[in-house]
Amino acid sequence: MTKSPPFSPTSPRSVEIVIFAGVQLFDIAGPLQTFMSINRLFQAEGREPPYTVRLSAPGGPVVTTAEGLGLAIAVTTPKDGQEADTLIIAGGPGAYSAAADPDLIAWLKPRALCARRVASVCSGAFIFAATGLLNGKRAVTHWSRCAELARSYPEIRVETDPIFVRDGTMWTSAGVSAGIDLALAMIEEDLGHGTALAVARDLVVFSKRPGGQDQFSATLRLQLSDDRFGALHAWISDHLSNDLSISILAAQAGMSERSFVRHYRDSTGLTPARSIERLRVEAARQLLSHTRQPVKQIAQRCGLGSEETMRRSFIRILGATPKTYREHFPD
């Protein structure tokens, strides 16, 4: 992925967030607050804010969100000459009706074509897809809607794991808080890594997450499976550096080895060895991101043994070496 050099705008660049009846409030508020935060930081330093932000709603002037809150929109349909530099399509339960509205799509498509970059948050990907502009592009939406998006728009290359995806000037993100990650990535593209981190700190975001991060952690993936082995997973997470052979796991689960292996795979879709590897890699990547411990020490602490074993596991699961991960996913 290539990055444009940071810009030094002589006048603010416009960010337009498209909303509709049944929009999810946080899909608006997350990106909106992120761009407003950088404006506030610039103003505090006596500098010109780099962005102007507005909401547009072809169905306005009052839009009722999915949460039942009515929003009064000052600009329902921007006039010619008010094209957005960055156009963001919010998501929410109403996105499906909006995607099927020919008038909205006919209004949206030319605006998207005029923008420098276009993005969607969560189920806003369905509205984006209805314009045809995502055909042949990589995209993502909320994990629970990825299969539906792929079925409805087979021309799109839907990815199920990332929190956001950028394909050229087209950006899509996963659910809810991923809209903040997407906006931070845009700020980083425009103004540099340090500025994006300053905004993340201002928002008290745990860390600035690049798009390649999974929507799910390994722990959450296992929690979403049948909770029959929930206690075992908690025990494994507390004993990652121990011997976690089948005999020990089966005894901990109170089952015979043969029965344990069969039921575990039926429940989680993984072998015990693969689950343990994922949990160990997740623990290791947290330590890589949030500590300066040497890789060798992290490998031993997380039960991955040697640096080489840890490297192979990282490449297999994350597609990156521990060194590369630490460089690109800092705290």
mmCIF file of C-alpha atoms in Angstrom:
data_model
loop_
_atom_site.group_PDB
_atom_site.id
_atom_site.type_symbol
_atom_site.label_atom_id
_atom_site.label_comp_id
_atom_site.label_asym_id
_atom_site.label_seq_id
_atom_site.Cartn_x
_atom_site.Cartn_y
_atom_site.Cartn_z
ATOM 1 C CA MET A 1 0.000 0.000 0.000
ATOM 2 C CA THR A 2 1.470 3.343 -1.017
ATOM 3 C CA LYS A 3 0.988 6.400 1.122
ATOM 4 C CA SER A 4 0.515 9.965 -0.028
ATOM 5 C CA PRO A 5 2.924 12.452 1.560
ATOM 6 C CA PRO A 6 1.523 14.517 4.442
ATOM 7 C CA PHE A 7 -0.151 17.685 3.198
ATOM 8 C CA SER A 8 0.104 21.206 4.568
ATOM 9 C CA PRO A 9 -3.256 22.656 3.605
ATOM 10 C CA THR A 10 -3.550 26.355 2.888
ATOM 11 C CA SER A 11 -7.246 25.961 3.626
ATOM 12 C CA PRO A 12 -9.113 23.215 5.470
ATOM 13 C CA ARG A 13 -10.073 20.081 3.567
ATOM 14 C CA SER A 14 -13.706 19.088 3.771
ATOM 15 C CA VAL A 15 -14.902 15.854 5.346
ATOM 16 C CA GLU A 16 -18.523 14.971 4.618
ATOM 17 C CA ILE A 17 -20.339 12.214 6.508
ATOM 18 C CA VAL A 18 -23.414 10.886 4.720
ATOM 19 C CA ILE A 19 -26.263 9.822 7.008
ATOM 20 C CA PHE A 20 -29.786 8.471 6.572
ATOM 21 C CA ALA A 21 -32.788 7.311 8.573
ATOM 22 C CA GLY A 22 -31.755 4.473 10.868
ATOM 23 C CA VAL A 23 -28.072 5.427 10.888
ATOM 24 C CA GLN A 24 -26.054 4.205 13.875
ATOM 25 C CA LEU A 25 -25.056 7.127 16.068
ATOM 26 C CA PHE A 26 -21.549 5.911 16.858
ATOM 27 C CA ASP A 27 -20.802 5.397 13.151
ATOM 28 C CA ILE A 28 -21.263 9.153 12.849
ATOM 29 C CA ALA A 29 -19.753 10.218 16.156
ATOM 30 C CA GLY A 30 -16.550 8.152 15.913
ATOM 31 C CA PRO A 31 -15.148 9.658 12.699
ATOM 32 C CA LEU A 32 -16.707 13.062 13.448
ATOM 33 C CA GLN A 33 -15.019 13.341 16.841
ATOM 34 C CA THR A 34 -11.709 12.104 15.462
ATOM 35 C CA PHE A 35 -11.506 14.844 12.822
ATOM 36 C CA MET A 36 -12.799 17.471 15.249
ATOM 37 C CA SER A 37 -10.131 16.443 17.765
ATOM 38 C CA ILE A 38 -7.296 17.167 15.327
ATOM 39 C CA ASN A 39 -8.888 20.541 14.586
ATOM 40 C CA ARG A 40 -8.948 21.335 18.292
ATOM 41 C CA LEU A 41 -5.311 20.298 18.703
ATOM 42 C CA PHE A 42 -4.265 22.545 15.813
ATOM 43 C CA GLN A 43 -6.269 25.470 17.185
ATOM 44 C CA ALA A 44 -4.623 25.051 20.595
ATOM 45 C CA GLU A 45 -1.268 25.512 18.855
ATOM 46 C CA GLY A 46 -2.479 28.614 17.021
ATOM 47 C CA ARG A 47 -2.656 26.805 13.673
ATOM 48 C CA GLU A 48 -5.385 26.666 11.059
ATOM 49 C CA PRO A 49 -7.589 23.576 11.551
ATOM 50 C CA PRO A 50 -6.836 21.086 8.759
ATOM 51 C CA TYR A 51 -10.435 19.929 8.255
ATOM 52 C CA THR A 52 -13.995 21.154 8.036
ATOM 53 C CA VAL A 53 -16.585 18.501 8.868
ATOM 54 C CA ARG A 54 -20.229 18.397 7.883
ATOM 55 C CA LEU A 55 -23.095 15.931 7.834
ATOM 56 C CA SER A 56 -25.217 15.518 4.734
ATOM 57 C CA ALA A 57 -28.577 13.785 4.551
ATOM 58 C CA PRO A 58 -30.509 13.624 1.280
ATOM 59 C CA GLY A 59 -33.543 12.570 3.314
ATOM 60 C CA GLY A 60 -33.132 15.418 5.836
ATOM 61 C CA PRO A 61 -33.442 17.947 7.377
ATOM 62 C CA VAL A 62 -34.169 15.791 10.441
ATOM 63 C CA VAL A 63 -32.746 12.296 10.580
ATOM 64 C CA THR A 64 -33.719 9.801 13.260
ATOM 65 C CA THR A 65 -30.877 7.504 14.273
ATOM 66 C CA ALA A 66 -31.221 3.810 15.083
ATOM 67 C CA GLU A 67 -30.988 4.807 18.740
ATOM 68 C CA GLY A 68 -34.051 7.080 18.399
ATOM 69 C CA LEU A 69 -32.147 10.372 18.533
ATOM 70 C CA GLY A 70 -33.258 13.027 16.039
ATOM 71 C CA LEU A 71 -30.474 14.945 14.289
ATOM 72 C CA ALA A 72 -31.153 18.324 12.654
ATOM 73 C CA ILE A 73 -28.951 18.574 9.571
ATOM 74 C CA ALA A 74 -27.889 22.031 8.421
ATOM 75 C CA VAL A 75 -26.804 20.835 4.958
ATOM 76 C CA THR A 76 -29.037 18.157 3.485
ATOM 77 C CA THR A 77 -27.727 18.123 -0.084
ATOM 78 C CA PRO A 78 -24.562 20.191 -0.676
ATOM 79 C CA LYS A 79 -24.634 22.335 -3.791
ATOM 80 C CA ASP A 80 -22.383 22.038 -6.818
ATOM 81 C CA GLY A 81 -18.943 23.312 -5.928
ATOM 82 C CA GLN A 82 -19.267 21.907 -2.396
ATOM 83 C CA GLU A 83 -17.668 18.592 -3.268
ATOM 84 C CA ALA A 84 -16.053 16.783 -0.353
ATOM 85 C CA ASP A 85 -12.354 15.992 -0.171
ATOM 86 C CA THR A 86 -13.212 12.970 2.006
ATOM 87 C CA LEU A 87 -16.648 11.387 1.782
ATOM 88 C CA ILE A 88 -17.612 8.937 4.552
ATOM 89 C CA ILE A 89 -20.773 6.822 4.417
ATOM 90 C CA ALA A 90 -21.999 5.918 7.887
ATOM 91 C CA GLY A 91 -23.640 2.582 8.703
ATOM 92 C CA GLY A 92 -26.535 1.325 10.750
ATOM 93 C CA PRO A 93 -29.710 -0.763 10.456
ATOM 94 C CA GLY A 94 -31.120 1.731 7.954
ATOM 95 C CA ALA A 95 -28.232 1.136 5.545
ATOM 96 C CA TYR A 96 -30.052 -1.664 3.755
ATOM 97 C CA SER A 97 -33.064 0.526 2.936
ATOM 98 C CA ALA A 98 -30.729 3.348 1.949
ATOM 99 C CA ALA A 99 -28.791 1.038 -0.384
ATOM 100 C CA ALA A 100 -32.055 0.160 -2.112
ATOM 101 C CA ASP A 101 -33.070 3.821 -2.561
ATOM 102 C CA PRO A 102 -32.328 4.723 -6.214
ATOM 103 C CA ASP A 103 -32.575 8.451 -5.543
ATOM 104 C CA LEU A 104 -30.019 8.316 -2.745
ATOM 105 C CA ILE A 105 -27.605 6.217 -4.827
ATOM 106 C CA ALA A 106 -28.057 8.507 -7.841
ATOM 107 C CA TRP A 107 -27.181 11.473 -5.599
ATOM 108 C CA LEU A 108 -24.306 9.723 -3.867
ATOM 109 C CA LYS A 109 -22.373 8.252 -6.798
ATOM 110 C CA PRO A 110 -21.367 11.508 -8.519
ATOM 111 C CA ARG A 111 -20.384 12.999 -5.156
ATOM 112 C CA ALA A 112 -18.189 9.978 -4.493
ATOM 113 C CA LEU A 113 -16.581 10.281 -7.923
ATOM 114 C CA CYS A 114 -15.644 13.899 -7.173
ATOM 115 C CA ALA A 115 -14.071 13.125 -3.780
ATOM 116 C CA ARG A 116 -10.364 12.491 -3.281
ATOM 117 C CA ARG A 117 -11.218 9.455 -1.160
ATOM 118 C CA VAL A 118 -14.413 7.683 -0.184
ATOM 119 C CA ALA A 119 -15.048 5.495 2.841
ATOM 120 C CA SER A 120 -17.758 3.554 4.594
ATOM 121 C CA VAL A 121 -18.187 2.574 8.221
ATOM 122 C CA CYS A 122 -19.665 -0.803 9.133
ATOM 123 C CA SER A 123 -22.828 -1.573 7.119
ATOM 124 C CA GLY A 124 -22.355 1.655 5.194
ATOM 125 C CA ALA A 125 -20.419 -0.687 2.884
ATOM 126 C CA PHE A 126 -23.766 -1.844 1.469
ATOM 127 C CA ILE A 127 -24.599 1.717 0.387
ATOM 128 C CA PHE A 128 -21.083 2.147 -0.976
ATOM 129 C CA ALA A 129 -21.417 -1.148 -2.850
ATOM 130 C CA ALA A 130 -24.734 -0.093 -4.391
ATOM 131 C CA THR A 131 -22.937 2.733 -6.232
ATOM 132 C CA GLY A 132 -20.847 0.141 -8.090
ATOM 133 C CA LEU A 133 -17.648 1.907 -7.081
ATOM 134 C CA LEU A 134 -16.416 -1.030 -5.013
ATOM 135 C CA ASN A 135 -16.610 -3.499 -7.900
ATOM 136 C CA GLY A 136 -13.266 -5.218 -8.285
ATOM 137 C CA LYS A 137 -12.051 -3.689 -5.015
ATOM 138 C CA ARG A 138 -11.129 -5.202 -1.658
ATOM 139 C CA ALA A 139 -13.563 -4.308 1.111
ATOM 140 C CA VAL A 140 -14.699 -5.188 4.612
ATOM 141 C CA THR A 141 -17.723 -4.588 6.805
ATOM 142 C CA HIS A 142 -18.835 -5.760 10.239
ATOM 143 C CA TRP A 143 -17.849 -9.411 10.686
ATOM 144 C CA SER A 144 -21.503 -10.491 10.952
ATOM 145 C CA ARG A 145 -22.300 -8.947 7.540
ATOM 146 C CA CYS A 146 -19.255 -9.962 5.487
ATOM 147 C CA ALA A 147 -20.872 -13.099 4.036
ATOM 148 C CA GLU A 148 -24.016 -11.148 3.163
ATOM 149 C CA LEU A 149 -21.983 -8.423 1.462
ATOM 150 C CA ALA A 150 -20.093 -11.036 -0.567
ATOM 151 C CA ARG A 151 -23.344 -12.734 -1.624
ATOM 152 C CA SER A 152 -25.093 -9.495 -2.511
ATOM 153 C CA TYR A 153 -22.145 -7.995 -4.401
ATOM 154 C CA PRO A 154 -20.006 -10.826 -5.824
ATOM 155 C CA GLU A 155 -17.904 -8.333 -7.796
ATOM 156 C CA ILE A 156 -16.388 -7.119 -4.513
ATOM 157 C CA ARG A 157 -13.482 -8.977 -2.901
ATOM 158 C CA VAL A 158 -14.773 -9.085 0.657
ATOM 159 C CA GLU A 159 -12.216 -9.664 3.421
ATOM 160 C CA THR A 160 -13.546 -10.913 6.726
ATOM 161 C CA ASP A 161 -10.798 -10.143 9.240
ATOM 162 C CA PRO A 162 -9.342 -6.595 8.972
ATOM 163 C CA ILE A 163 -10.721 -3.685 10.958
ATOM 164 C CA PHE A 164 -10.411 -1.566 7.820
ATOM 165 C CA VAL A 165 -9.300 -2.005 4.238
ATOM 166 C CA ARG A 166 -7.917 0.534 1.802
ATOM 167 C CA ASP A 167 -7.935 -0.199 -1.919
ATOM 168 C CA GLY A 168 -6.683 2.856 -3.765
ATOM 169 C CA THR A 169 -8.947 5.764 -2.888
ATOM 170 C CA MET A 170 -11.680 3.470 -1.549
ATOM 171 C CA TRP A 171 -11.752 2.729 2.177
ATOM 172 C CA THR A 172 -14.094 0.454 4.124
ATOM 173 C CA SER A 173 -14.145 -0.415 7.809
ATOM 174 C CA ALA A 174 -15.596 -2.957 10.186
ATOM 175 C CA GLY A 175 -18.113 -2.178 12.907
ATOM 176 C CA VAL A 176 -18.558 0.730 15.285
ATOM 177 C CA SER A 177 -15.162 1.655 16.809
ATOM 178 C CA ALA A 178 -13.357 0.727 13.571
ATOM 179 C CA GLY A 179 -14.620 4.044 12.185
ATOM 180 C CA ILE A 180 -12.232 5.764 14.603
ATOM 181 C CA ASP A 181 -9.346 3.595 13.376
ATOM 182 C CA LEU A 182 -10.223 4.462 9.787
ATOM 183 C CA ALA A 183 -10.317 8.206 10.532
ATOM 184 C CA LEU A 184 -6.985 7.989 12.376
ATOM 185 C CA ALA A 185 -5.450 6.250 9.358
ATOM 186 C CA MET A 186 -6.694 9.048 7.108
ATOM 187 C CA ILE A 187 -5.194 11.647 9.428
ATOM 188 C CA GLU A 188 -1.923 9.727 9.389
ATOM 189 C CA GLU A 189 -1.972 9.714 5.579
ATOM 190 C CA ASP A 190 -2.579 13.455 5.521
ATOM 191 C CA LEU A 191 -0.559 14.737 8.465
ATOM 192 C CA GLY A 192 1.850 12.007 9.521
ATOM 193 C CA HIS A 193 2.163 9.252 12.106
ATOM 194 C CA GLY A 194 2.961 11.511 15.059
ATOM 195 C CA THR A 195 -0.114 13.659 14.506
ATOM 196 C CA ALA A 196 -2.370 10.596 14.322
ATOM 197 C CA LEU A 197 -0.922 9.294 17.582
ATOM 198 C CA ALA A 198 -1.534 12.680 19.210
ATOM 199 C CA VAL A 199 -5.195 12.445 18.221
ATOM 200 C CA ALA A 200 -5.378 8.861 19.520
ATOM 201 C CA ARG A 201 -4.029 10.055 22.868
ATOM 202 C CA ASP A 202 -6.515 12.930 22.925
ATOM 203 C CA LEU A 203 -9.349 10.462 22.333
ATOM 204 C CA VAL A 204 -7.935 8.146 25.024
ATOM 205 C CA VAL A 205 -7.918 5.362 22.454
ATOM 206 C CA PHE A 206 -6.033 2.317 23.782
ATOM 207 C CA SER A 207 -3.717 2.339 20.762
ATOM 208 C CA LYS A 208 -3.780 3.353 17.139
ATOM 209 C CA ARG A 209 -4.620 0.139 15.276
ATOM 210 C CA PRO A 210 -3.485 -0.347 11.675
ATOM 211 C CA GLY A 211 -6.090 -1.890 9.394
ATOM 212 C CA GLY A 212 -4.401 -5.279 9.248
ATOM 213 C CA GLN A 213 -5.329 -6.014 12.843
ATOM 214 C CA ASP A 214 -8.038 -8.686 13.151
ATOM 215 C CA GLN A 215 -11.596 -7.705 14.092
ATOM 216 C CA PHE A 216 -11.334 -10.511 16.665
ATOM 217 C CA SER A 217 -8.623 -11.475 19.085
ATOM 218 C CA ALA A 218 -7.842 -15.167 19.371
ATOM 219 C CA THR A 219 -9.401 -15.176 22.833
ATOM 220 C CA LEU A 220 -12.611 -13.601 21.565
ATOM 221 C CA ARG A 221 -12.806 -16.067 18.680
ATOM 222 C CA LEU A 222 -12.681 -18.933 21.150
ATOM 223 C CA GLN A 223 -15.210 -17.256 23.422
ATOM 224 C CA LEU A 224 -17.602 -16.980 20.488
ATOM 225 C CA SER A 225 -17.473 -20.729 19.976
ATOM 226 C CA ASP A 226 -19.342 -23.184 22.192
ATOM 227 C CA ASP A 227 -18.458 -22.157 25.754
ATOM 228 C CA ARG A 228 -18.013 -25.777 26.797
ATOM 229 C CA PHE A 229 -14.267 -25.175 27.025
ATOM 230 C CA GLY A 230 -14.391 -21.628 28.398
ATOM 231 C CA ALA A 231 -12.819 -22.596 31.723
ATOM 232 C CA LEU A 232 -10.112 -24.539 29.925
ATOM 233 C CA HIS A 233 -9.253 -21.562 27.705
ATOM 234 C CA ALA A 234 -8.952 -19.339 30.768
ATOM 235 C CA TRP A 235 -6.654 -21.910 32.379
ATOM 236 C CA ILE A 236 -4.531 -22.169 29.215
ATOM 237 C CA SER A 237 -4.146 -18.376 29.070
ATOM 238 C CA ASP A 238 -2.761 -18.454 32.619
ATOM 239 C CA HIS A 239 -0.325 -21.306 31.833
ATOM 240 C CA LEU A 240 1.010 -20.511 28.355
ATOM 241 C CA SER A 241 4.607 -21.269 29.287
ATOM 242 C CA ASN A 242 3.703 -24.695 30.719
ATOM 243 C CA ASP A 243 3.541 -28.082 29.043
ATOM 244 C CA LEU A 244 0.151 -28.075 27.328
ATOM 245 C CA SER A 245 0.129 -31.549 25.862
ATOM 246 C CA ILE A 246 -3.112 -33.355 25.016
ATOM 247 C CA SER A 247 -2.871 -35.529 28.128
ATOM 248 C CA ILE A 248 -2.630 -32.479 30.397
ATOM 249 C CA LEU A 249 -5.441 -30.620 28.618
ATOM 250 C CA ALA A 250 -7.711 -33.665 28.675
ATOM 251 C CA ALA A 251 -7.101 -34.142 32.393
ATOM 252 C CA GLN A 252 -7.829 -30.459 33.017
ATOM 253 C CA ALA A 253 -11.095 -30.814 31.071
ATOM 254 C CA GLY A 254 -11.976 -34.025 32.899
ATOM 255 C CA MET A 255 -12.155 -36.108 29.730
ATOM 256 C CA SER A 256 -10.312 -38.950 28.058
ATOM 257 C CA GLU A 257 -7.721 -37.852 25.493
ATOM 258 C CA ARG A 258 -9.660 -39.273 22.557
ATOM 259 C CA SER A 259 -12.958 -37.768 23.655
ATOM 260 C CA PHE A 260 -11.323 -34.430 24.428
ATOM 261 C CA VAL A 261 -9.723 -34.070 20.981
ATOM 262 C CA ARG A 262 -12.961 -34.960 19.190
ATOM 263 C CA HIS A 263 -15.239 -32.726 21.252
ATOM 264 C CA TYR A 264 -12.781 -29.841 21.252
ATOM 265 C CA ARG A 265 -12.525 -29.776 17.485
ATOM 266 C CA ASP A 266 -16.296 -30.063 17.095
ATOM 267 C CA SER A 267 -16.765 -27.158 19.493
ATOM 268 C CA THR A 268 -14.084 -24.724 18.278
ATOM 269 C CA GLY A 269 -13.294 -25.808 14.728
ATOM 270 C CA LEU A 270 -9.616 -26.011 15.701
ATOM 271 C CA THR A 271 -7.283 -28.633 17.053
ATOM 272 C CA PRO A 272 -6.051 -27.996 20.597
ATOM 273 C CA ALA A 273 -2.553 -27.366 19.217
ATOM 274 C CA ARG A 274 -3.787 -24.650 16.834
ATOM 275 C CA SER A 275 -5.788 -22.932 19.575
ATOM 276 C CA ILE A 276 -2.808 -22.908 21.902
ATOM 277 C CA GLU A 277 -0.562 -21.517 19.160
ATOM 278 C CA ARG A 278 -3.049 -18.699 18.496
ATOM 279 C CA LEU A 279 -3.332 -17.853 22.191
ATOM 280 C CA ARG A 280 0.446 -17.844 22.557
ATOM 281 C CA VAL A 281 0.889 -15.618 19.508
ATOM 282 C CA GLU A 282 -1.756 -13.225 20.799
ATOM 283 C CA ALA A 283 -0.015 -12.951 24.159
ATOM 284 C CA ALA A 284 3.315 -12.446 22.384
ATOM 285 C CA ARG A 285 2.012 -9.723 20.115
ATOM 286 C CA GLN A 286 0.603 -7.843 23.114
ATOM 287 C CA LEU A 287 4.030 -7.923 24.744
ATOM 288 C CA LEU A 288 5.706 -6.841 21.509
ATOM 289 C CA SER A 289 3.356 -3.861 21.230
ATOM 290 C CA HIS A 290 3.325 -2.728 24.829
ATOM 291 C CA THR A 291 6.767 -3.637 26.221
ATOM 292 C CA ARG A 292 10.380 -3.494 25.100
ATOM 293 C CA GLN A 293 11.137 -7.024 26.234
ATOM 294 C CA PRO A 294 13.518 -8.903 23.910
ATOM 295 C CA VAL A 295 11.903 -11.305 21.452
ATOM 296 C CA LYS A 296 13.729 -14.268 23.005
ATOM 297 C CA GLN A 297 12.312 -13.466 26.440
ATOM 298 C CA ILE A 298 8.782 -13.010 25.035
ATOM 299 C CA ALA A 299 8.991 -16.336 23.176
ATOM 300 C CA GLN A 300 9.907 -18.164 26.380
ATOM 301 C CA ARG A 301 7.356 -16.323 28.498
ATOM 302 C CA CYS A 302 4.514 -17.163 26.087
ATOM 303 C CA GLY A 303 5.470 -20.802 25.628
ATOM 304 C CA LEU A 304 6.686 -20.383 22.054
ATOM 305 C CA GLY A 305 10.131 -21.685 22.965
ATOM 306 C CA SER A 306 12.754 -20.186 20.680
ATOM 307 C CA GLU A 307 12.839 -17.023 18.573
ATOM 308 C CA GLU A 308 12.695 -19.165 15.428
ATOM 309 C CA THR A 309 9.576 -21.016 16.592
ATOM 310 C CA MET A 310 7.953 -17.690 17.431
ATOM 311 C CA ARG A 311 8.926 -16.290 14.026
ATOM 312 C CA ARG A 312 7.360 -19.232 12.193
ATOM 313 C CA SER A 313 4.154 -18.976 14.247
ATOM 314 C CA PHE A 314 3.885 -15.233 13.595
ATOM 315 C CA ILE A 315 4.334 -15.685 9.855
ATOM 316 C CA ARG A 316 1.770 -18.492 9.766
ATOM 317 C CA ILE A 317 -0.889 -16.634 11.795
ATOM 318 C CA LEU A 318 -0.185 -12.934 11.267
ATOM 319 C CA GLY A 319 1.760 -12.917 8.009
ATOM 320 C CA ALA A 320 4.576 -10.915 9.626
ATOM 321 C CA THR A 321 7.707 -11.594 11.642
ATOM 322 C CA PRO A 322 7.863 -10.466 15.294
ATOM 323 C CA LYS A 323 10.312 -7.722 14.288
ATOM 324 C CA THR A 324 8.000 -6.418 11.572
ATOM 325 C CA TYR A 325 5.001 -6.633 13.879
ATOM 326 C CA ARG A 326 6.749 -4.591 16.571
ATOM 327 C CA GLU A 327 7.706 -1.931 14.006
ATOM 328 C CA HIS A 328 4.239 -1.583 12.507
ATOM 329 C CA PHE A 329 1.966 -2.164 15.518
ATOM 330 C CA PRO A 330 3.504 0.003 18.235
ATOM 331 C CA ASP A 331 1.710 1.073 21.386
#
